[in-house]
mmCIF file with all atom_site columns, N, CA and C in Angstrom:
data_model
loop_
_atom_site.group_PDB
_atom_site.id
_atom_site.type_symbol
_atom_site.label_atom_id
_atom_site.label_alt_id
_atom_site.label_comp_id
_atom_site.label_asym_id
_atom_site.label_entity_id
_atom_site.label_seq_id
_atom_site.pdbx_PDB_ins_code
_atom_site.Cartn_x
_atom_site.Cartn_y
_atom_site.Cartn_z
_atom_site.occupancy
_atom_site.B_iso_or_equiv
_atom_site.pdbx_formal_charge
_atom_site.auth_seq_id
_atom_site.auth_comp_id
_atom_site.auth_asym_id
_atom_site.auth_atom_id
_atom_site.pdbx_PDB_model_num
ATOM 1   N N  . MET A 1 1  ? 2.496   -6.206  8.602   1.00 0.00 ? 1  MET A N  1
ATOM 2   C CA . MET A 1 1  ? 2.110   -5.261  7.578   1.00 0.00 ? 1  MET A CA 1
ATOM 3   C C  . MET A 1 1  ? 3.204   -4.218  7.372   1.00 0.00 ? 1  MET A C  1
ATOM 4   N N  . TYR A 1 2  ? 3.762   -3.714  8.447   1.00 0.00 ? 2  TYR A N  1
ATOM 5   C CA . TYR A 1 2  ? 4.718   -2.622  8.328   1.00 0.00 ? 2  TYR A CA 1
ATOM 6   C C  . TYR A 1 2  ? 5.997   -3.080  7.635   1.00 0.00 ? 2  TYR A C  1
ATOM 7   N N  . ARG A 1 3  ? 6.393   -4.313  7.901   1.00 0.00 ? 3  ARG A N  1
ATOM 8   C CA . ARG A 1 3  ? 7.579   -4.854  7.234   1.00 0.00 ? 3  ARG A CA 1
ATOM 9   C C  . ARG A 1 3  ? 7.319   -4.980  5.734   1.00 0.00 ? 3  ARG A C  1
ATOM 10  N N  . ARG A 1 4  ? 6.118   -5.368  5.376   1.00 0.00 ? 4  ARG A N  1
ATOM 11  C CA . ARG A 1 4  ? 5.762   -5.501  3.961   1.00 0.00 ? 4  ARG A CA 1
ATOM 12  C C  . ARG A 1 4  ? 5.869   -4.150  3.253   1.00 0.00 ? 4  ARG A C  1
ATOM 13  N N  . LEU A 1 5  ? 5.414   -3.091  3.904   1.00 0.00 ? 5  LEU A N  1
ATOM 14  C CA . LEU A 1 5  ? 5.533   -1.753  3.316   1.00 0.00 ? 5  LEU A CA 1
ATOM 15  C C  . LEU A 1 5  ? 6.995   -1.397  3.074   1.00 0.00 ? 5  LEU A C  1
ATOM 16  N N  . ARG A 1 6  ? 7.820   -1.659  4.057   1.00 0.00 ? 6  ARG A N  1
ATOM 17  C CA . ARG A 1 6  ? 9.249   -1.362  3.915   1.00 0.00 ? 6  ARG A CA 1
ATOM 18  C C  . ARG A 1 6  ? 9.868   -2.208  2.819   1.00 0.00 ? 6  ARG A C  1
ATOM 19  N N  . ASP A 1 7  ? 9.543   -3.501  2.795   1.00 0.00 ? 7  ASP A N  1
ATOM 20  C CA . ASP A 1 7  ? 10.110  -4.387  1.777   1.00 0.00 ? 7  ASP A CA 1
ATOM 21  C C  . ASP A 1 7  ? 9.713   -3.956  0.369   1.00 0.00 ? 7  ASP A C  1
ATOM 22  N N  . LEU A 1 8  ? 8.455   -3.603  0.170   1.00 0.00 ? 8  LEU A N  1
ATOM 23  C CA . LEU A 1 8  ? 8.008   -3.140  -1.149  1.00 0.00 ? 8  LEU A CA 1
ATOM 24  C C  . LEU A 1 8  ? 8.774   -1.886  -1.567  1.00 0.00 ? 8  LEU A C  1
ATOM 25  N N  . ARG A 1 9  ? 8.940   -0.966  -0.641  1.00 0.00 ? 9  ARG A N  1
ATOM 26  C CA . ARG A 1 9  ? 9.664   0.275   -0.941  1.00 0.00 ? 9  ARG A CA 1
ATOM 27  C C  . ARG A 1 9  ? 11.121  -0.012  -1.271  1.00 0.00 ? 9  ARG A C  1
ATOM 28  N N  . GLU A 1 10 ? 11.758  -0.833  -0.448  1.00 0.00 ? 10 GLU A N  1
ATOM 29  C CA . GLU A 1 10 ? 13.173  -1.138  -0.661  1.00 0.00 ? 10 GLU A CA 1
ATOM 30  C C  . GLU A 1 10 ? 13.395  -1.955  -1.925  1.00 0.00 ? 10 GLU A C  1
ATOM 31  N N  . ASP A 1 11 ? 12.465  -2.853  -2.260  1.00 0.00 ? 11 ASP A N  1
ATOM 32  C CA . ASP A 1 11 ? 12.583  -3.633  -3.500  1.00 0.00 ? 11 ASP A CA 1
ATOM 33  C C  . ASP A 1 11 ? 12.624  -2.727  -4.723  1.00 0.00 ? 11 ASP A C  1
ATOM 34  N N  . ARG A 1 12 ? 12.023  -1.572  -4.618  1.00 0.00 ? 12 ARG A N  1
ATOM 35  C CA . ARG A 1 12 ? 12.006  -0.608  -5.731  1.00 0.00 ? 12 ARG A CA 1
ATOM 36  C C  . ARG A 1 12 ? 13.085  0.455   -5.575  1.00 0.00 ? 12 ARG A C  1
ATOM 37  N N  . GLU A 1 13 ? 13.952  0.231   -4.580  1.00 0.00 ? 13 GLU A N  1
ATOM 38  C CA . GLU A 1 13 ? 15.077  1.124   -4.306  1.00 0.00 ? 13 GLU A CA 1
ATOM 39  C C  . GLU A 1 13 ? 14.630  2.571   -4.114  1.00 0.00 ? 13 GLU A C  1
ATOM 40  N N  . LEU A 1 14 ? 13.555  2.727   -3.352  1.00 0.00 ? 14 LEU A N  1
ATOM 41  C CA . LEU A 1 14 ? 13.036  4.055   -3.032  1.00 0.00 ? 14 LEU A CA 1
ATOM 42  C C  . LEU A 1 14 ? 13.372  4.407   -1.589  1.00 0.00 ? 14 LEU A C  1
ATOM 43  N N  . SER A 1 15 ? 13.728  5.645   -1.359  1.00 0.00 ? 15 SER A N  1
ATOM 44  C CA . SER A 1 15 ? 13.896  6.126   0.010   1.00 0.00 ? 15 SER A CA 1
ATOM 45  C C  . SER A 1 15 ? 12.520  6.496   0.563   1.00 0.00 ? 15 SER A C  1
ATOM 46  N N  . GLN A 1 16 ? 12.438  6.602   1.870   1.00 0.00 ? 16 GLN A N  1
ATOM 47  C CA . GLN A 1 16 ? 11.189  7.067   2.470   1.00 0.00 ? 16 GLN A CA 1
ATOM 48  C C  . GLN A 1 16 ? 10.859  8.470   1.973   1.00 0.00 ? 16 GLN A C  1
ATOM 49  N N  . THR A 1 17 ? 11.877  9.288   1.807   1.00 0.00 ? 17 THR A N  1
ATOM 50  C CA . THR A 1 17 ? 11.671  10.658  1.336   1.00 0.00 ? 17 THR A CA 1
ATOM 51  C C  . THR A 1 17 ? 11.055  10.679  -0.051  1.00 0.00 ? 17 THR A C  1
ATOM 52  N N  . LYS A 1 18 ? 11.583  9.848   -0.953  1.00 0.00 ? 18 LYS A N  1
ATOM 53  C CA . LYS A 1 18 ? 11.077  9.805   -2.331  1.00 0.00 ? 18 LYS A CA 1
ATOM 54  C C  . LYS A 1 18 ? 9.625   9.313   -2.353  1.00 0.00 ? 18 LYS A C  1
ATOM 55  N N  . LEU A 1 19 ? 9.335   8.230   -1.616  1.00 0.00 ? 19 LEU A N  1
ATOM 56  C CA . LEU A 1 19 ? 7.972   7.702   -1.602  1.00 0.00 ? 19 LEU A CA 1
ATOM 57  C C  . LEU A 1 19 ? 7.009   8.690   -0.950  1.00 0.00 ? 19 LEU A C  1
ATOM 58  N N  . ALA A 1 20 ? 7.445   9.333   0.117   1.00 0.00 ? 20 ALA A N  1
ATOM 59  C CA . ALA A 1 20 ? 6.598   10.334  0.771   1.00 0.00 ? 20 ALA A CA 1
ATOM 60  C C  . ALA A 1 20 ? 6.251   11.456  -0.205  1.00 0.00 ? 20 ALA A C  1
ATOM 61  N N  . LYS A 1 21 ? 7.216   11.862  -1.008  1.00 0.00 ? 21 LYS A N  1
ATOM 62  C CA . LYS A 1 21 ? 6.961   12.914  -2.001  1.00 0.00 ? 21 LYS A CA 1
ATOM 63  C C  . LYS A 1 21 ? 5.927   12.443  -3.023  1.00 0.00 ? 21 LYS A C  1
ATOM 64  N N  . ILE A 1 22 ? 6.037   11.199  -3.469  1.00 0.00 ? 22 ILE A N  1
ATOM 65  C CA . ILE A 1 22 ? 5.072   10.626  -4.411  1.00 0.00 ? 22 ILE A CA 1
ATOM 66  C C  . ILE A 1 22 ? 3.666   10.639  -3.805  1.00 0.00 ? 22 ILE A C  1
ATOM 67  N N  . LEU A 1 23 ? 3.589   10.352  -2.505  1.00 0.00 ? 23 LEU A N  1
ATOM 68  C CA . LEU A 1 23 ? 2.301   10.308  -1.805  1.00 0.00 ? 23 LEU A CA 1
ATOM 69  C C  . LEU A 1 23 ? 1.809   11.694  -1.386  1.00 0.00 ? 23 LEU A C  1
ATOM 70  N N  . GLY A 1 24 ? 2.664   12.704  -1.540  1.00 0.00 ? 24 GLY A N  1
ATOM 71  C CA . GLY A 1 24 ? 2.282   14.063  -1.171  1.00 0.00 ? 24 GLY A CA 1
ATOM 72  C C  . GLY A 1 24 ? 2.284   14.305  0.326   1.00 0.00 ? 24 GLY A C  1
ATOM 73  N N  . MET A 1 25 ? 3.278   13.728  1.004   1.00 0.00 ? 25 MET A N  1
ATOM 74  C CA . MET A 1 25 ? 3.344   13.882  2.450   1.00 0.00 ? 25 MET A CA 1
ATOM 75  C C  . MET A 1 25 ? 4.801   14.019  2.883   1.00 0.00 ? 25 MET A C  1
ATOM 76  N N  . SER A 1 26 ? 5.030   14.209  4.173   1.00 0.00 ? 26 SER A N  1
ATOM 77  C CA . SER A 1 26 ? 6.392   14.339  4.686   1.00 0.00 ? 26 SER A CA 1
ATOM 78  C C  . SER A 1 26 ? 7.021   12.962  4.904   1.00 0.00 ? 26 SER A C  1
ATOM 79  N N  . GLN A 1 27 ? 8.341   12.935  4.914   1.00 0.00 ? 27 GLN A N  1
ATOM 80  C CA . GLN A 1 27 ? 9.066   11.696  5.193   1.00 0.00 ? 27 GLN A CA 1
ATOM 81  C C  . GLN A 1 27 ? 8.759   11.224  6.605   1.00 0.00 ? 27 GLN A C  1
ATOM 82  N N  . THR A 1 28 ? 8.680   12.148  7.540   1.00 0.00 ? 28 THR A N  1
ATOM 83  C CA . THR A 1 28 ? 8.388   11.794  8.931   1.00 0.00 ? 28 THR A CA 1
ATOM 84  C C  . THR A 1 28 ? 7.024   11.123  9.048   1.00 0.00 ? 28 THR A C  1
ATOM 85  N N  . GLY A 1 29 ? 6.045   11.685  8.356   1.00 0.00 ? 29 GLY A N  1
ATOM 86  C CA . GLY A 1 29 ? 4.704   11.095  8.372   1.00 0.00 ? 29 GLY A CA 1
ATOM 87  C C  . GLY A 1 29 ? 4.698   9.695   7.794   1.00 0.00 ? 29 GLY A C  1
ATOM 88  N N  . TYR A 1 30 ? 5.391   9.514   6.663   1.00 0.00 ? 30 TYR A N  1
ATOM 89  C CA . TYR A 1 30 ? 5.441   8.188   6.051   1.00 0.00 ? 30 TYR A CA 1
ATOM 90  C C  . TYR A 1 30 ? 6.180   7.204   6.955   1.00 0.00 ? 30 TYR A C  1
ATOM 91  N N  . SER A 1 31 ? 7.269   7.645   7.547   1.00 0.00 ? 31 SER A N  1
ATOM 92  C CA . SER A 1 31 ? 8.052   6.780   8.430   1.00 0.00 ? 31 SER A CA 1
ATOM 93  C C  . SER A 1 31 ? 7.191   6.210   9.555   1.00 0.00 ? 31 SER A C  1
ATOM 94  N N  . LYS A 1 32 ? 6.266   7.008   10.057  1.00 0.00 ? 32 LYS A N  1
ATOM 95  C CA . LYS A 1 32 ? 5.392   6.548   11.144  1.00 0.00 ? 32 LYS A CA 1
ATOM 96  C C  . LYS A 1 32 ? 4.444   5.447   10.683  1.00 0.00 ? 32 LYS A C  1
ATOM 97  N N  . TYR A 1 33 ? 4.148   5.387   9.396   1.00 0.00 ? 33 TYR A N  1
ATOM 98  C CA . TYR A 1 33 ? 3.347   4.276   8.865   1.00 0.00 ? 33 TYR A CA 1
ATOM 99  C C  . TYR A 1 33 ? 4.177   2.998   8.844   1.00 0.00 ? 33 TYR A C  1
ATOM 100 N N  . GLU A 1 34 ? 5.428   3.113   8.378   1.00 0.00 ? 34 GLU A N  1
ATOM 101 C CA . GLU A 1 34 ? 6.289   1.925   8.284   1.00 0.00 ? 34 GLU A CA 1
ATOM 102 C C  . GLU A 1 34 ? 6.626   1.343   9.649   1.00 0.00 ? 34 GLU A C  1
ATOM 103 N N  . THR A 1 35 ? 6.714   2.176   10.656  1.00 0.00 ? 35 THR A N  1
ATOM 104 C CA . THR A 1 35 ? 7.046   1.685   11.995  1.00 0.00 ? 35 THR A CA 1
ATOM 105 C C  . THR A 1 35 ? 5.819   1.271   12.793  1.00 0.00 ? 35 THR A C  1
ATOM 106 N N  . GLY A 1 36 ? 4.635   1.591   12.279  1.00 0.00 ? 36 GLY A N  1
ATOM 107 C CA . GLY A 1 36 ? 3.409   1.253   12.986  1.00 0.00 ? 36 GLY A CA 1
ATOM 108 C C  . GLY A 1 36 ? 3.023   2.266   14.043  1.00 0.00 ? 36 GLY A C  1
ATOM 109 N N  . GLU A 1 37 ? 3.746   3.369   14.095  1.00 0.00 ? 37 GLU A N  1
ATOM 110 C CA . GLU A 1 37 ? 3.432   4.408   15.075  1.00 0.00 ? 37 GLU A CA 1
ATOM 111 C C  . GLU A 1 37 ? 2.079   5.060   14.781  1.00 0.00 ? 37 GLU A C  1
ATOM 112 N N  . ASN A 1 38 ? 1.756   5.208   13.495  1.00 0.00 ? 38 ASN A N  1
ATOM 113 C CA . ASN A 1 38 ? 0.461   5.761   13.079  1.00 0.00 ? 38 ASN A CA 1
ATOM 114 C C  . ASN A 1 38 ? -0.260  4.769   12.179  1.00 0.00 ? 38 ASN A C  1
ATOM 115 N N  . ASP A 1 39 ? -1.579  4.713   12.295  1.00 0.00 ? 39 ASP A N  1
ATOM 116 C CA . ASP A 1 39 ? -2.389  3.925   11.368  1.00 0.00 ? 39 ASP A CA 1
ATOM 117 C C  . ASP A 1 39 ? -2.359  4.594   9.999   1.00 0.00 ? 39 ASP A C  1
ATOM 118 N N  . ILE A 1 40 ? -2.486  3.782   8.961   1.00 0.00 ? 40 ILE A N  1
ATOM 119 C CA . ILE A 1 40 ? -2.444  4.297   7.597   1.00 0.00 ? 40 ILE A CA 1
ATOM 120 C C  . ILE A 1 40 ? -3.867  4.608   7.144   1.00 0.00 ? 40 ILE A C  1
ATOM 121 N N  . PRO A 1 41 ? -4.126  5.852   6.757   1.00 0.00 ? 41 PRO A N  1
ATOM 122 C CA . PRO A 1 41 ? -5.468  6.197   6.271   1.00 0.00 ? 41 PRO A CA 1
ATOM 123 C C  . PRO A 1 41 ? -5.817  5.430   4.999   1.00 0.00 ? 41 PRO A C  1
ATOM 124 N N  . THR A 1 42 ? -7.089  5.181   4.815   1.00 0.00 ? 42 THR A N  1
ATOM 125 C CA . THR A 1 42 ? -7.556  4.445   3.636   1.00 0.00 ? 42 THR A CA 1
ATOM 126 C C  . THR A 1 42 ? -7.072  5.085   2.346   1.00 0.00 ? 42 THR A C  1
ATOM 127 N N  . ALA A 1 43 ? -7.107  6.398   2.259   1.00 0.00 ? 43 ALA A N  1
ATOM 128 C CA . ALA A 1 43 ? -6.671  7.083   1.031   1.00 0.00 ? 43 ALA A CA 1
ATOM 129 C C  . ALA A 1 43 ? -5.211  6.776   0.707   1.00 0.00 ? 43 ALA A C  1
ATOM 130 N N  . ILE A 1 44 ? -4.367  6.674   1.723   1.00 0.00 ? 44 ILE A N  1
ATOM 131 C CA . ILE A 1 44 ? -2.949  6.358   1.505   1.00 0.00 ? 44 ILE A CA 1
ATOM 132 C C  . ILE A 1 44 ? -2.806  4.891   1.111   1.00 0.00 ? 44 ILE A C  1
ATOM 133 N N  . LEU A 1 45 ? -3.574  3.997   1.730   1.00 0.00 ? 45 LEU A N  1
ATOM 134 C CA . LEU A 1 45 ? -3.538  2.581   1.340   1.00 0.00 ? 45 LEU A CA 1
ATOM 135 C C  . LEU A 1 45 ? -3.917  2.412   -0.128  1.00 0.00 ? 45 LEU A C  1
ATOM 136 N N  . ILE A 1 46 ? -4.920  3.142   -0.571  1.00 0.00 ? 46 ILE A N  1
ATOM 137 C CA . ILE A 1 46 ? -5.339  3.072   -1.974  1.00 0.00 ? 46 ILE A CA 1
ATOM 138 C C  . ILE A 1 46 ? -4.208  3.541   -2.886  1.00 0.00 ? 46 ILE A C  1
ATOM 139 N N  . LYS A 1 47 ? -3.564  4.646   -2.522  1.00 0.00 ? 47 LYS A N  1
ATOM 140 C CA . LYS A 1 47 ? -2.444  5.160   -3.324  1.00 0.00 ? 47 LYS A CA 1
ATOM 141 C C  . LYS A 1 47 ? -1.286  4.170   -3.355  1.00 0.00 ? 47 LYS A C  1
ATOM 142 N N  . LEU A 1 48 ? -0.965  3.579   -2.208  1.00 0.00 ? 48 LEU A N  1
ATOM 143 C CA . LEU A 1 48 ? 0.137   2.617   -2.144  1.00 0.00 ? 48 LEU A CA 1
ATOM 144 C C  . LEU A 1 48 ? -0.165  1.374   -2.979  1.00 0.00 ? 48 LEU A C  1
ATOM 145 N N  . ALA A 1 49 ? -1.374  0.857   -2.867  1.00 0.00 ? 49 ALA A N  1
ATOM 146 C CA . ALA A 1 49 ? -1.750  -0.329  -3.642  1.00 0.00 ? 49 ALA A CA 1
ATOM 147 C C  . ALA A 1 49 ? -1.656  -0.037  -5.135  1.00 0.00 ? 49 ALA A C  1
ATOM 148 N N  . ALA A 1 50 ? -2.132  1.118   -5.559  1.00 0.00 ? 50 ALA A N  1
ATOM 149 C CA . ALA A 1 50 ? -2.055  1.487   -6.976  1.00 0.00 ? 50 ALA A CA 1
ATOM 150 C C  . ALA A 1 50 ? -0.605  1.665   -7.408  1.00 0.00 ? 50 ALA A C  1
ATOM 151 N N  . PHE A 1 51 ? 0.192   2.316   -6.586  1.00 0.00 ? 51 PHE A N  1
ATOM 152 C CA . PHE A 1 51 ? 1.597   2.555   -6.915  1.00 0.00 ? 51 PHE A CA 1
ATOM 153 C C  . PHE A 1 51 ? 2.362   1.244   -7.067  1.00 0.00 ? 51 PHE A C  1
ATOM 154 N N  . TYR A 1 52 ? 2.143   0.314   -6.143  1.00 0.00 ? 52 TYR A N  1
ATOM 155 C CA . TYR A 1 52 ? 2.855   -0.964  -6.171  1.00 0.00 ? 52 TYR A CA 1
ATOM 156 C C  . TYR A 1 52 ? 2.182   -2.005  -7.062  1.00 0.00 ? 52 TYR A C  1
ATOM 157 N N  . GLY A 1 53 ? 0.996   -1.712  -7.571  1.00 0.00 ? 53 GLY A N  1
ATOM 158 C CA . GLY A 1 53 ? 0.290   -2.675  -8.418  1.00 0.00 ? 53 GLY A CA 1
ATOM 159 C C  . GLY A 1 53 ? -0.138  -3.907  -7.648  1.00 0.00 ? 53 GLY A C  1
ATOM 160 N N  . THR A 1 54 ? -0.607  -3.697  -6.447  1.00 0.00 ? 54 THR A N  1
ATOM 161 C CA . THR A 1 54 ? -1.011  -4.800  -5.583  1.00 0.00 ? 54 THR A CA 1
ATOM 162 C C  . THR A 1 54 ? -2.370  -4.478  -4.957  1.00 0.00 ? 54 THR A C  1
ATOM 163 N N  . SER A 1 55 ? -2.823  -5.348  -4.086  1.00 0.00 ? 55 SER A N  1
ATOM 164 C CA . SER A 1 55 ? -4.110  -5.112  -3.423  1.00 0.00 ? 55 SER A CA 1
ATOM 165 C C  . SER A 1 55 ? -3.883  -4.540  -2.023  1.00 0.00 ? 55 SER A C  1
ATOM 166 N N  . ILE A 1 56 ? -4.894  -3.886  -1.520  1.00 0.00 ? 56 ILE A N  1
ATOM 167 C CA . ILE A 1 56 ? -4.830  -3.399  -0.142  1.00 0.00 ? 56 ILE A CA 1
ATOM 168 C C  . ILE A 1 56 ? -4.734  -4.586  0.812   1.00 0.00 ? 56 ILE A C  1
ATOM 169 N N  . ASP A 1 57 ? -5.407  -5.688  0.492   1.00 0.00 ? 57 ASP A N  1
ATOM 170 C CA . ASP A 1 57 ? -5.312  -6.895  1.326   1.00 0.00 ? 57 ASP A CA 1
ATOM 171 C C  . ASP A 1 57 ? -3.865  -7.351  1.468   1.00 0.00 ? 57 ASP A C  1
ATOM 172 N N  . TYR A 1 58 ? -3.102  -7.279  0.382   1.00 0.00 ? 58 TYR A N  1
ATOM 173 C CA . TYR A 1 58 ? -1.688  -7.663  0.440   1.00 0.00 ? 58 TYR A CA 1
ATOM 174 C C  . TYR A 1 58 ? -0.924  -6.704  1.354   1.00 0.00 ? 58 TYR A C  1
ATOM 175 N N  . LEU A 1 59 ? -1.173  -5.422  1.222   1.00 0.00 ? 59 LEU A N  1
ATOM 176 C CA . LEU A 1 59 ? -0.494  -4.445  2.076   1.00 0.00 ? 59 LEU A CA 1
ATOM 177 C C  . LEU A 1 59 ? -0.803  -4.680  3.545   1.00 0.00 ? 59 LEU A C  1
ATOM 178 N N  . LEU A 1 60 ? -2.030  -5.126  3.836   1.00 0.00 ? 60 LEU A N  1
ATOM 179 C CA . LEU A 1 60 ? -2.468  -5.338  5.218   1.00 0.00 ? 60 LEU A CA 1
ATOM 180 C C  . LEU A 1 60 ? -2.213  -6.757  5.725   1.00 0.00 ? 60 LEU A C  1
ATOM 181 N N  . ASP A 1 61 ? -1.444  -7.547  4.964   1.00 0.00 ? 61 ASP A N  1
ATOM 182 C CA . ASP A 1 61 ? -1.121  -8.935  5.338   1.00 0.00 ? 61 ASP A CA 1
ATOM 183 C C  . ASP A 1 61 ? -2.347  -9.831  5.445   1.00 0.00 ? 61 ASP A C  1
ATOM 184 N N  . GLN A 1 62 ? -3.385  -9.540  4.666   1.00 0.00 ? 62 GLN A N  1
ATOM 185 C CA . GLN A 1 62 ? -4.578  -10.382 4.642   1.00 0.00 ? 62 GLN A CA 1
ATOM 186 C C  . GLN A 1 62 ? -4.458  -11.489 3.604   1.00 0.00 ? 62 GLN A C  1
ATOM 187 N N  . THR A 1 63 ? -3.462  -11.374 2.720   1.00 0.00 ? 63 THR A N  1
ATOM 188 C CA . THR A 1 63 ? -3.186  -12.381 1.706   1.00 0.00 ? 63 THR A CA 1
ATOM 189 C C  . THR A 1 63 ? -1.700  -12.343 1.387   1.00 0.00 ? 63 THR A C  1
ATOM 190 N N  . ASP A 1 64 ? -1.201  -13.460 0.889   1.00 0.00 ? 64 ASP A N  1
ATOM 191 C CA . ASP A 1 64 ? 0.189   -13.502 0.439   1.00 0.00 ? 64 ASP A CA 1
ATOM 192 C C  . ASP A 1 64 ? 0.289   -13.377 -1.071  1.00 0.00 ? 64 ASP A C  1
ATOM 193 N N  . GLN A 1 65 ? -0.847  -13.167 -1.732  1.00 0.00 ? 65 GLN A N  1
ATOM 194 C CA . GLN A 1 65 ? -0.883  -12.986 -3.186  1.00 0.00 ? 65 GLN A CA 1
ATOM 195 C C  . GLN A 1 65 ? -0.744  -11.494 -3.488  1.00 0.00 ? 65 GLN A C  1
ATOM 196 N N  . PRO A 1 66 ? 0.399   -11.081 -4.040  1.00 0.00 ? 66 PRO A N  1
ATOM 197 C CA . PRO A 1 66 ? 0.597   -9.649  -4.266  1.00 0.00 ? 66 PRO A CA 1
ATOM 198 C C  . PRO A 1 66 ? -0.231  -9.054  -5.404  1.00 0.00 ? 66 PRO A C  1
ATOM 199 N N  . ALA A 1 67 ? -0.698  -9.900  -6.328  1.00 0.00 ? 67 ALA A N  1
ATOM 200 C CA . ALA A 1 67 ? -1.451  -9.380  -7.474  1.00 0.00 ? 67 ALA A CA 1
ATOM 201 C C  . ALA A 1 67 ? -2.795  -8.831  -7.019  1.00 0.00 ? 67 ALA A C  1
ATOM 202 N N  . PRO A 1 68 ? -3.214  -7.711  -7.606  1.00 0.00 ? 68 PRO A N  1
ATOM 203 C CA . PRO A 1 68 ? -4.546  -7.190  -7.267  1.00 0.00 ? 68 PRO A CA 1
ATOM 204 C C  . PRO A 1 68 ? -5.627  -8.138  -7.755  1.00 0.00 ? 68 PRO A C  1
ATOM 205 N N  . TYR A 1 69 ? -6.800  -8.021  -7.179  1.00 0.00 ? 69 TYR A N  1
ATOM 206 C CA . TYR A 1 69 ? -7.911  -8.865  -7.606  1.00 0.00 ? 69 TYR A CA 1
ATOM 207 C C  . TYR A 1 69 ? -8.291  -8.535  -9.041  1.00 0.00 ? 69 TYR A C  1
ATOM 208 N N  . PRO A 1 70 ? -8.654  -9.552  -9.835  1.00 0.00 ? 70 PRO A N  1
ATOM 209 C CA . PRO A 1 70 ? -9.136  -9.262  -11.193 1.00 0.00 ? 70 PRO A CA 1
ATOM 210 C C  . PRO A 1 70 ? -10.440 -8.472  -11.133 1.00 0.00 ? 70 PRO A C  1
ATOM 211 N N  . ALA A 1 71 ? -10.713 -7.726  -12.177 1.00 0.00 ? 71 ALA A N  1
ATOM 212 C CA . ALA A 1 71 ? -11.920 -6.889  -12.218 1.00 0.00 ? 71 ALA A CA 1
ATOM 213 C C  . ALA A 1 71 ? -13.181 -7.717  -12.004 1.00 0.00 ? 71 ALA A C  1
ATOM 214 N N  . SER A 1 72 ? -13.230 -8.934  -12.548 1.00 0.00 ? 72 SER A N  1
ATOM 215 C CA . SER A 1 72 ? -14.423 -9.771  -12.395 1.00 0.00 ? 72 SER A CA 1
ATOM 216 C C  . SER A 1 72 ? -14.646 -10.146 -10.934 1.00 0.00 ? 72 SER A C  1
ATOM 217 N N  . HIS A 1 73 ? -13.576 -10.337 -10.169 1.00 0.00 ? 73 HIS A N  1
ATOM 218 C CA . HIS A 1 73 ? -13.693 -10.651 -8.747  1.00 0.00 ? 73 HIS A CA 1
ATOM 219 C C  . HIS A 1 73 ? -14.320 -9.465  -8.013  1.00 0.00 ? 73 HIS A C  1
ATOM 220 N N  . HIS A 1 74 ? -13.885 -8.279  -8.357  1.00 0.00 ? 74 HIS A N  1
ATOM 221 C CA . HIS A 1 74 ? -14.415 -7.073  -7.719  1.00 0.00 ? 74 HIS A CA 1
ATOM 222 C C  . HIS A 1 74 ? -15.909 -6.927  -8.013  1.00 0.00 ? 74 HIS A C  1
ATOM 223 N N  . LYS A 1 75 ? -16.304 -7.189  -9.230  1.00 0.00 ? 75 LYS A N  1
ATOM 224 C CA . LYS A 1 75 ? -17.713 -7.074  -9.602  1.00 0.00 ? 75 LYS A CA 1
ATOM 225 C C  . LYS A 1 75 ? -18.574 -8.039  -8.801  1.00 0.00 ? 75 LYS A C  1
ATOM 226 N N  . LYS A 1 76 ? -18.082 -9.263  -8.613  1.00 0.00 ? 76 LYS A N  1
ATOM 227 C CA . LYS A 1 76 ? -18.851 -10.262 -7.869  1.00 0.00 ? 76 LYS A CA 1
ATOM 228 C C  . LYS A 1 76 ? -19.011 -9.859  -6.408  1.00 0.00 ? 76 LYS A C  1
ATOM 229 N N  . ARG A 1 77 ? -17.963 -9.291  -5.821  1.00 0.00 ? 77 ARG A N  1
ATOM 230 C CA . ARG A 1 77 ? -18.006 -8.927  -4.411  1.00 0.00 ? 77 ARG A CA 1
ATOM 231 C C  . ARG A 1 77 ? -18.875 -7.710  -4.163  1.00 0.00 ? 77 ARG A C  1
ATOM 232 N N  . THR A 1 78 ? -18.870 -6.765  -5.093  1.00 0.00 ? 78 THR A N  1
ATOM 233 C CA . THR A 1 78 ? -19.600 -5.523  -4.858  1.00 0.00 ? 78 THR A CA 1
ATOM 234 C C  . THR A 1 78 ? -20.947 -5.480  -5.546  1.00 0.00 ? 78 THR A C  1
ATOM 235 N N  . GLY A 1 79 ? -21.127 -6.357  -6.529  1.00 0.00 ? 79 GLY A N  1
ATOM 236 C CA . GLY A 1 79 ? -22.369 -6.354  -7.280  1.00 0.00 ? 79 GLY A CA 1
ATOM 237 C C  . GLY A 1 79 ? -22.441 -5.237  -8.298  1.00 0.00 ? 79 GLY A C  1
ATOM 238 N N  . SER A 1 80 ? -21.311 -4.537  -8.505  1.00 0.00 ? 80 SER A N  1
ATOM 239 C CA . SER A 1 80 ? -21.301 -3.444  -9.483  1.00 0.00 ? 80 SER A CA 1
ATOM 240 C C  . SER A 1 80 ? -20.883 -3.957  -10.845 1.00 0.00 ? 80 SER A C  1
ATOM 241 N N  . ASP A 1 81 ? -21.186 -3.183  -11.873 1.00 0.00 ? 81 ASP A N  1
ATOM 242 C CA . ASP A 1 81 ? -20.825 -3.561  -13.242 1.00 0.00 ? 81 ASP A CA 1
ATOM 243 C C  . ASP A 1 81 ? -19.473 -3.053  -13.608 1.00 0.00 ? 81 ASP A C  1
#
């Protein structure tokens, strides 16, 4: 998972400092997510998935499909409209 976070950031030519600023946190704090020193809070995972246009499952290495789930898939899983 941590390598995927780094790869996504580097693919967009972003420094840890720049991404940390986007997330509203310190570079040191973000760096600890990429190295696995700290667990990533759900709120940060949501922000990262939205920023990268991917799913949280992809960020967590639960799937190799980077595209987010279609809205209809979400409705079926949650039962919401």
